Structures are given as structure tokens and as C-alpha cells.
Amino acid sequence: MTDGFGRAAWIGIAAAVAVIGLDVGALHAQTGAPAGSRPSAGDAATGAATGASSAPTTSSAPTTPAQAAKPLRLGDAVTTITRALFDKIARPKDGSVVEVVVDPLLDGKTGLHTVAAAEAGRRAAEIAKAYPHIRIVPFTPEALSRKPLLLIGTLSAVQAGAAGQNAEQGGGQAASAQTPDAYRVWFTLADTATSQVVAKAQAPAVASDVNASPLPAEADSPAWRRDAATAAYLESCAETRPGEALRPAYVAQLPVAALVAEANAAYAARRYKEALALYRRAAALPDGEQLRVLNGIYVTLDKLGRKTDAEEAFARLVDHGLRQRDLAVKILFRPGTPEFVRGREARAYPMWLSRIATRAAAGDACLEIVGHSSPTGPAAVNDRLSALRAETIRGRLDGASRGLGTRIVARGAGSRETIVGTGRDDATDALDRRVEFKVIGCS
């Protein structure tokens, strides 16, 4: 099946790559097929290394490195799966081009935009230049109005064996540092005219090629949580099958995502006034109250030196987190101590904690403060240290709003609830050293 944009569904296979798509059959001969004639999920097929296809009987969840071919260099993995998809896009009979937008790729565990994810997106865009009938266009609200194809993707760390499974699933027990064996690179192509997934491709990539450091806007952001928009993106990429729809929560906020992508790019280029205007445009949209938008407004105001406005923006960020009943803040401590780090990154901590205290007090909220640590060092030490750090935060909040301390409980989670789990103790796993503020019932 194709329409005026040359949309098609395919099945193919390349070395070390699994490509899952809708069975084309004689669909390439059609143009402008009505929505009712689009294949259903029952038309989905999978390709094996031999190139054979058959209707899938299990979930299209990706394989682990133990089940897949040897991991490729990251650039080769991206090149191969991109070509596997683009090779099957039919040339429109009227000679027009197929427009494709790329919603910037995410790290599959943290949901952050990372250096490696950005590199993968740029490489896919470069490969598209070899296809005269395909044009990668900027991911903007205006482009979305033309109903292009949409490419999304994730890079997810994978560990083999039981230890890796425990690290991926949380496990509830102290985790040991786990260096990824590989990264799973997932690309999903969808039709924005129907919100339907039309093809998927994945390949394993060498872990040492993946720089999981967050990009500037998110590296500078004070708060983190897996919000609905991010979760819906990740699920749309990894959990849908060809013929199924993208997650509604993801589709609904695509105009917001487009503005955030523009804003993040402007922020990275240090065009802070432009970034602020874009974040504010995103915030004004129906689905614009997202943590990444509120983070963006705060960090750009901070970069512009607008202290009072930045403090008010942080207060709105805190209010959002309290309404969601969970907010993780990146407060860093000196190694092995419950004392804050010294230097530029800690200058805002007193303001952050003051605002958290006043907003929690104003809302009569009761809080559980949870300290976390990365999985380096003995588990017992991490448990004690994370508890001391949570108590430090509790004391600071009580000092900022007298009486609030009676409505706060503090505990240390040690390394039992890591998100990244590599134990690198750098920017790539900063979330493992977060402090969480959870709204709980008052007793």
C-alpha cells in the first residue's frame, strides 16, 4: 500500500538486523489507498536471517545480544537499519518526495536525549541524502501539518545473564555495577496521517561506541521523572508492532515535542532567548505542561541571568512534581559524604530546597525523601550514605519552612533502585544519585 507520499509497508532483512514490517504483497501498485484498505496488525510479518518471512506468533520485542548476531559498530548498526527501512520506501508515481521527520532519539532507560542518540539521528539523516525520493525535513509543527512519515528510535543498554536481568528490572536488591554488553538500537517508522506503525528495525551496537551523556538542556535540568510523554515515546518505539497505532499519549503531544526539539537545539547552540521563546510556545499548547518543558524554561532563564524569573519557573516545576506526586532532583554530594558538592552546580541548591519546602508547606503536603546512590562500594555503605543524604535534605527543608520536618520521612534506597546502573559516577549515570521527593499520605 502506498499513498500520495509513497507511504509503504515492508519486510526485509540485512546482516545482523531484524526488520519487521507490514507485508507489501501487491500494495506497491496502489496509490492513494483509502484508510480502510490499509493492512491490519494481522498482516505483520517478521524476517529471519535467511530472508524468509512468516506471521509472528510472539511479541516483536527485540532480542538480547546472546540471541542476536555480533554487535556492530554504532555507525554501522545505524547505517544498516536505516538503509533496510529506506530501501523499501516506494517512489511516488507522481515524482513527489516522501517527507520524513525525526523525533530525536532517546536513551531507552533514562528517556533522555544523549550524545549517541543524537549521532544516530544525524547519521540517519545523512543516509537519506542518497535517496532522491526521500527528504528528511526539520521536525516542526508546520512539517507535522503535512502528515509526513515519522522516525523515532531508542538506544538501550543490554546486559546478558541473570545479573544483567536484575540490573534491567531493578530487582529490589542492591545492584552491582553493570557495564552494558551492547546497546539495542531500535528504529520505528510511522505514518502521521494514521498514527500507524509501518515498519521497525533493530540491531545490536558495540557498547563502547555509545556516549550516554545527556545533551546540554537535559544535562543542566534540575529535575527528572519518567513522565507520560516520555513513557509513550519509549513504548511506541519498543512495544508496538507494525499495523498497530502509536501510543495516543505520544501522538497527542507531537506538536509539543517538535517545539521542544527546536528549543533543545537552540539551547545547545547557546541561543538562549530563542530557546526560551520556543519552550514557552510549547508550554502554551494543550499538552505542554511537561517536565521537560518546565525544566527548559528554568534553565534558559538561569542562563539569561534572570534570577527572579528563574526562581518562579523552578517553583512551577516543583508544583508540577507535587501534583504528579513524585519529583526526582539531581542534587550531587561529595563522594562518601552527606555534604553537597562544591562549585557552580551547587549554587542553586539553597534556592531549590527553599522552593521545594515552601511549595510543599503551602500545599500541606507530606513528603517521603528518598536518597539514592550509584552501585559503587559495599551495599551496606551505600544504604547508610543514601540515608544520611536524605536526612540532610530533610533538615534543609525543615530549616526553610519551620514545622515541615514533622511531615517528612527520610530513607535511603542505596543502590537498589538504580536507573542506569553502570557505576561510572559521571554525567552518564547522574540519575542514580538523585534525591526523590514523593508525596505521601499524612498520618
PDB file of C-alpha atoms in Angstrom, residues 245-380:
ATOM      1  CA  ALA A 245      -1.076   2.528  16.465  1.00  0.00           C
ATOM      2  CA  LEU A 246       1.457   4.697  18.197  1.00  0.00           C
ATOM      3  CA  ARG A 247       0.563   5.346  21.827  1.00  0.00           C
ATOM      4  CA  PRO A 248      -2.188   8.026  21.942  1.00  0.00           C
ATOM      5  CA  ALA A 249      -0.361   9.947  24.674  1.00  0.00           C
ATOM      6  CA  TYR A 250       2.631  10.242  22.362  1.00  0.00           C
ATOM      7  CA  VAL A 251       0.643  11.275  19.297  1.00  0.00           C
ATOM      8  CA  ALA A 252      -1.310  13.927  21.210  1.00  0.00           C
ATOM      9  CA  GLN A 253       1.817  15.814  22.189  1.00  0.00           C
ATOM     10  CA  LEU A 254       3.737  15.668  18.895  1.00  0.00           C
ATOM     11  CA  PRO A 255       3.435  19.453  18.328  1.00  0.00           C
ATOM     12  CA  VAL A 256       4.913  19.967  21.800  1.00  0.00           C
ATOM     13  CA  ALA A 257       7.710  17.505  21.050  1.00  0.00           C
ATOM     14  CA  ALA A 258       8.536  19.368  17.838  1.00  0.00           C
ATOM     15  CA  LEU A 259       8.870  22.685  19.669  1.00  0.00           C
ATOM     16  CA  VAL A 260      10.942  21.075  22.427  1.00  0.00           C
ATOM     17  CA  ALA A 261      13.294  19.622  19.810  1.00  0.00           C
ATOM     18  CA  GLU A 262      13.783  23.085  18.318  1.00  0.00           C
ATOM     19  CA  ALA A 263      14.240  24.607  21.766  1.00  0.00           C
ATOM     20  CA  ASN A 264      16.786  21.985  22.823  1.00  0.00           C
ATOM     21  CA  ALA A 265      18.790  22.631  19.651  1.00  0.00           C
ATOM     22  CA  ALA A 266      18.748  26.374  20.286  1.00  0.00           C
ATOM     23  CA  TYR A 267      19.823  25.792  23.890  1.00  0.00           C
ATOM     24  CA  ALA A 268      22.722  23.591  22.797  1.00  0.00           C
ATOM     25  CA  ALA A 269      23.793  26.362  20.410  1.00  0.00           C
ATOM     26  CA  ARG A 270      23.583  28.870  23.300  1.00  0.00           C
ATOM     27  CA  ARG A 271      20.773  30.794  21.644  1.00  0.00           C
ATOM     28  CA  TYR A 272      19.002  31.098  24.970  1.00  0.00           C
ATOM     29  CA  LYS A 273      16.451  33.785  24.072  1.00  0.00           C
ATOM     30  CA  GLU A 274      15.298  31.726  21.095  1.00  0.00           C
ATOM     31  CA  ALA A 275      15.181  28.592  23.242  1.00  0.00           C
ATOM     32  CA  LEU A 276      13.111  30.348  25.908  1.00  0.00           C
ATOM     33  CA  ALA A 277      10.569  31.542  23.341  1.00  0.00           C
ATOM     34  CA  LEU A 278      10.217  28.014  21.957  1.00  0.00           C
ATOM     35  CA  TYR A 279       9.837  26.408  25.389  1.00  0.00           C
ATOM     36  CA  ARG A 280       7.151  28.958  26.227  1.00  0.00           C
ATOM     37  CA  ARG A 281       5.331  28.244  22.975  1.00  0.00           C
ATOM     38  CA  ALA A 282       5.396  24.568  23.886  1.00  0.00           C
ATOM     39  CA  ALA A 283       4.093  25.298  27.387  1.00  0.00           C
ATOM     40  CA  ALA A 284       1.115  27.159  25.919  1.00  0.00           C
ATOM     41  CA  LEU A 285      -0.091  24.129  23.927  1.00  0.00           C
ATOM     42  CA  PRO A 286      -2.785  21.791  25.327  1.00  0.00           C
ATOM     43  CA  ASP A 287      -0.281  19.040  26.179  1.00  0.00           C
ATOM     44  CA  GLY A 288       2.516  21.448  27.017  1.00  0.00           C
ATOM     45  CA  GLU A 289       2.716  21.010  30.771  1.00  0.00           C
ATOM     46  CA  GLN A 290       5.552  18.528  30.663  1.00  0.00           C
ATOM     47  CA  LEU A 291       8.532  18.357  32.970  1.00  0.00           C
ATOM     48  CA  ARG A 292      10.982  18.759  30.086  1.00  0.00           C
ATOM     49  CA  VAL A 293       9.244  22.000  29.086  1.00  0.00           C
ATOM     50  CA  LEU A 294       9.284  23.352  32.638  1.00  0.00           C
ATOM     51  CA  ASN A 295      12.923  22.308  33.010  1.00  0.00           C
ATOM     52  CA  GLY A 296      13.727  24.087  29.753  1.00  0.00           C
ATOM     53  CA  ILE A 297      12.107  27.340  30.829  1.00  0.00           C
ATOM     54  CA  TYR A 298      14.012  27.251  34.111  1.00  0.00           C
ATOM     55  CA  VAL A 299      17.456  26.521  32.663  1.00  0.00           C
ATOM     56  CA  THR A 300      17.147  29.138  29.910  1.00  0.00           C
ATOM     57  CA  LEU A 301      16.078  31.829  32.383  1.00  0.00           C
ATOM     58  CA  ASP A 302      19.010  30.821  34.554  1.00  0.00           C
ATOM     59  CA  LYS A 303      21.401  31.084  31.597  1.00  0.00           C
ATOM     60  CA  LEU A 304      19.977  34.521  30.772  1.00  0.00           C
ATOM     61  CA  GLY A 305      20.704  35.682  34.316  1.00  0.00           C
ATOM     62  CA  ARG A 306      17.051  36.372  35.099  1.00  0.00           C
ATOM     63  CA  LYS A 307      17.260  35.221  38.700  1.00  0.00           C
ATOM     64  CA  THR A 308      13.773  36.156  39.921  1.00  0.00           C
ATOM     65  CA  ASP A 309      12.075  34.709  36.842  1.00  0.00           C
ATOM     66  CA  ALA A 310      14.183  31.556  37.150  1.00  0.00           C
ATOM     67  CA  GLU A 311      13.125  31.086  40.776  1.00  0.00           C
ATOM     68  CA  GLU A 312       9.467  31.440  39.801  1.00  0.00           C
ATOM     69  CA  ALA A 313       9.988  28.927  36.983  1.00  0.00           C
ATOM     70  CA  PHE A 314      11.533  26.476  39.436  1.00  0.00           C
ATOM     71  CA  ALA A 315       8.536  26.919  41.742  1.00  0.00           C
ATOM     72  CA  ARG A 316       6.213  25.990  38.848  1.00  0.00           C
ATOM     73  CA  LEU A 317       8.391  22.965  38.206  1.00  0.00           C
ATOM     74  CA  VAL A 318       8.050  21.928  41.859  1.00  0.00           C
ATOM     75  CA  ASP A 319       4.277  22.438  41.788  1.00  0.00           C
ATOM     76  CA  HIS A 320       4.093  20.170  38.737  1.00  0.00           C
ATOM     77  CA  GLY A 321       6.100  17.484  40.510  1.00  0.00           C
ATOM     78  CA  LEU A 322       3.962  17.679  43.633  1.00  0.00           C
ATOM     79  CA  ARG A 323       0.809  17.313  41.537  1.00  0.00           C
ATOM     80  CA  GLN A 324       2.346  14.216  39.961  1.00  0.00           C
ATOM     81  CA  ARG A 325       3.253  13.064  43.495  1.00  0.00           C
ATOM     82  CA  ASP A 326       6.866  12.339  42.539  1.00  0.00           C
ATOM     83  CA  LEU A 327       9.823  14.518  41.625  1.00  0.00           C
ATOM     84  CA  ALA A 328      13.465  13.499  41.382  1.00  0.00           C
ATOM     85  CA  VAL A 329      16.040  16.269  41.700  1.00  0.00           C
ATOM     86  CA  LYS A 330      19.692  15.986  40.733  1.00  0.00           C
ATOM     87  CA  ILE A 331      21.396  17.068  43.944  1.00  0.00           C
ATOM     88  CA  LEU A 332      25.014  15.951  43.994  1.00  0.00           C
ATOM     89  CA  PHE A 333      27.050  15.154  47.091  1.00  0.00           C
ATOM     90  CA  ARG A 334      30.764  14.929  47.712  1.00  0.00           C
ATOM     91  CA  PRO A 335      31.987  11.327  47.356  1.00  0.00           C
ATOM     92  CA  GLY A 336      31.478   9.303  50.516  1.00  0.00           C
ATOM     93  CA  THR A 337      29.840  12.156  52.431  1.00  0.00           C
ATOM     94  CA  PRO A 338      26.385  13.678  53.028  1.00  0.00           C
ATOM     95  CA  GLU A 339      27.770  17.116  52.074  1.00  0.00           C
ATOM     96  CA  PHE A 340      26.843  18.875  48.853  1.00  0.00           C
ATOM     97  CA  VAL A 341      29.424  19.171  46.117  1.00  0.00           C
ATOM     98  CA  ARG A 342      31.176  22.493  45.862  1.00  0.00           C
ATOM     99  CA  GLY A 343      31.247  24.724  42.838  1.00  0.00           C
ATOM    100  CA  ARG A 344      28.890  26.202  40.282  1.00  0.00           C
ATOM    101  CA  GLU A 345      26.447  23.290  40.117  1.00  0.00           C
ATOM    102  CA  ALA A 346      25.652  23.592  43.839  1.00  0.00           C
ATOM    103  CA  ARG A 347      24.986  27.331  43.894  1.00  0.00           C
ATOM    104  CA  ALA A 348      21.309  26.851  43.131  1.00  0.00           C
ATOM    105  CA  TYR A 349      20.738  24.144  45.765  1.00  0.00           C
ATOM    106  CA  PRO A 350      19.665  26.529  48.571  1.00  0.00           C
ATOM    107  CA  MET A 351      17.066  28.108  46.271  1.00  0.00           C
ATOM    108  CA  TRP A 352      15.860  24.719  45.047  1.00  0.00           C
ATOM    109  CA  LEU A 353      15.379  23.380  48.555  1.00  0.00           C
ATOM    110  CA  SER A 354      13.760  26.600  49.758  1.00  0.00           C
ATOM    111  CA  ARG A 355      11.232  26.470  46.928  1.00  0.00           C
ATOM    112  CA  ILE A 356      10.519  22.782  47.478  1.00  0.00           C
ATOM    113  CA  ALA A 357       9.940  23.494  51.170  1.00  0.00           C
ATOM    114  CA  THR A 358       7.661  26.491  50.662  1.00  0.00           C
ATOM    115  CA  ARG A 359       5.601  24.840  47.924  1.00  0.00           C
ATOM    116  CA  ALA A 360       5.210  21.630  49.933  1.00  0.00           C
ATOM    117  CA  ALA A 361       4.210  23.625  53.012  1.00  0.00           C
ATOM    118  CA  ALA A 362       1.733  25.716  51.036  1.00  0.00           C
ATOM    119  CA  GLY A 363       0.083  22.571  49.742  1.00  0.00           C
ATOM    120  CA  ASP A 364       0.032  20.884  53.161  1.00  0.00           C
ATOM    121  CA  ALA A 365       1.944  18.022  51.563  1.00  0.00           C
ATOM    122  CA  CYS A 366       3.643  15.228  53.443  1.00  0.00           C
ATOM    123  CA  LEU A 367       6.813  14.002  51.805  1.00  0.00           C
ATOM    124  CA  GLU A 368       8.993  10.948  51.685  1.00  0.00           C
ATOM    125  CA  ILE A 369      12.552  11.877  50.791  1.00  0.00           C
ATOM    126  CA  VAL A 370      14.449   9.016  49.179  1.00  0.00           C
ATOM    127  CA  GLY A 371      18.214   9.176  48.765  1.00  0.00           C
ATOM    128  CA  HIS A 372      19.865   7.074  46.066  1.00  0.00           C
ATOM    129  CA  SER A 373      23.413   6.038  45.268  1.00  0.00           C
ATOM    130  CA  SER A 374      25.239   4.531  42.332  1.00  0.00           C
ATOM    131  CA  PRO A 375      26.322   0.885  42.702  1.00  0.00           C
ATOM    132  CA  THR A 376      29.940   1.542  43.636  1.00  0.00           C
ATOM    133  CA  GLY A 377      31.222   0.399  47.007  1.00  0.00           C
ATOM    134  CA  PRO A 378      29.673  -2.033  49.520  1.00  0.00           C
ATOM    135  CA  ALA A 379      25.874  -2.177  49.631  1.00  0.00           C
ATOM    136  CA  ALA A 380      25.776  -1.506  53.387  1.00  0.00           C
TER     137      ALA A 380
END
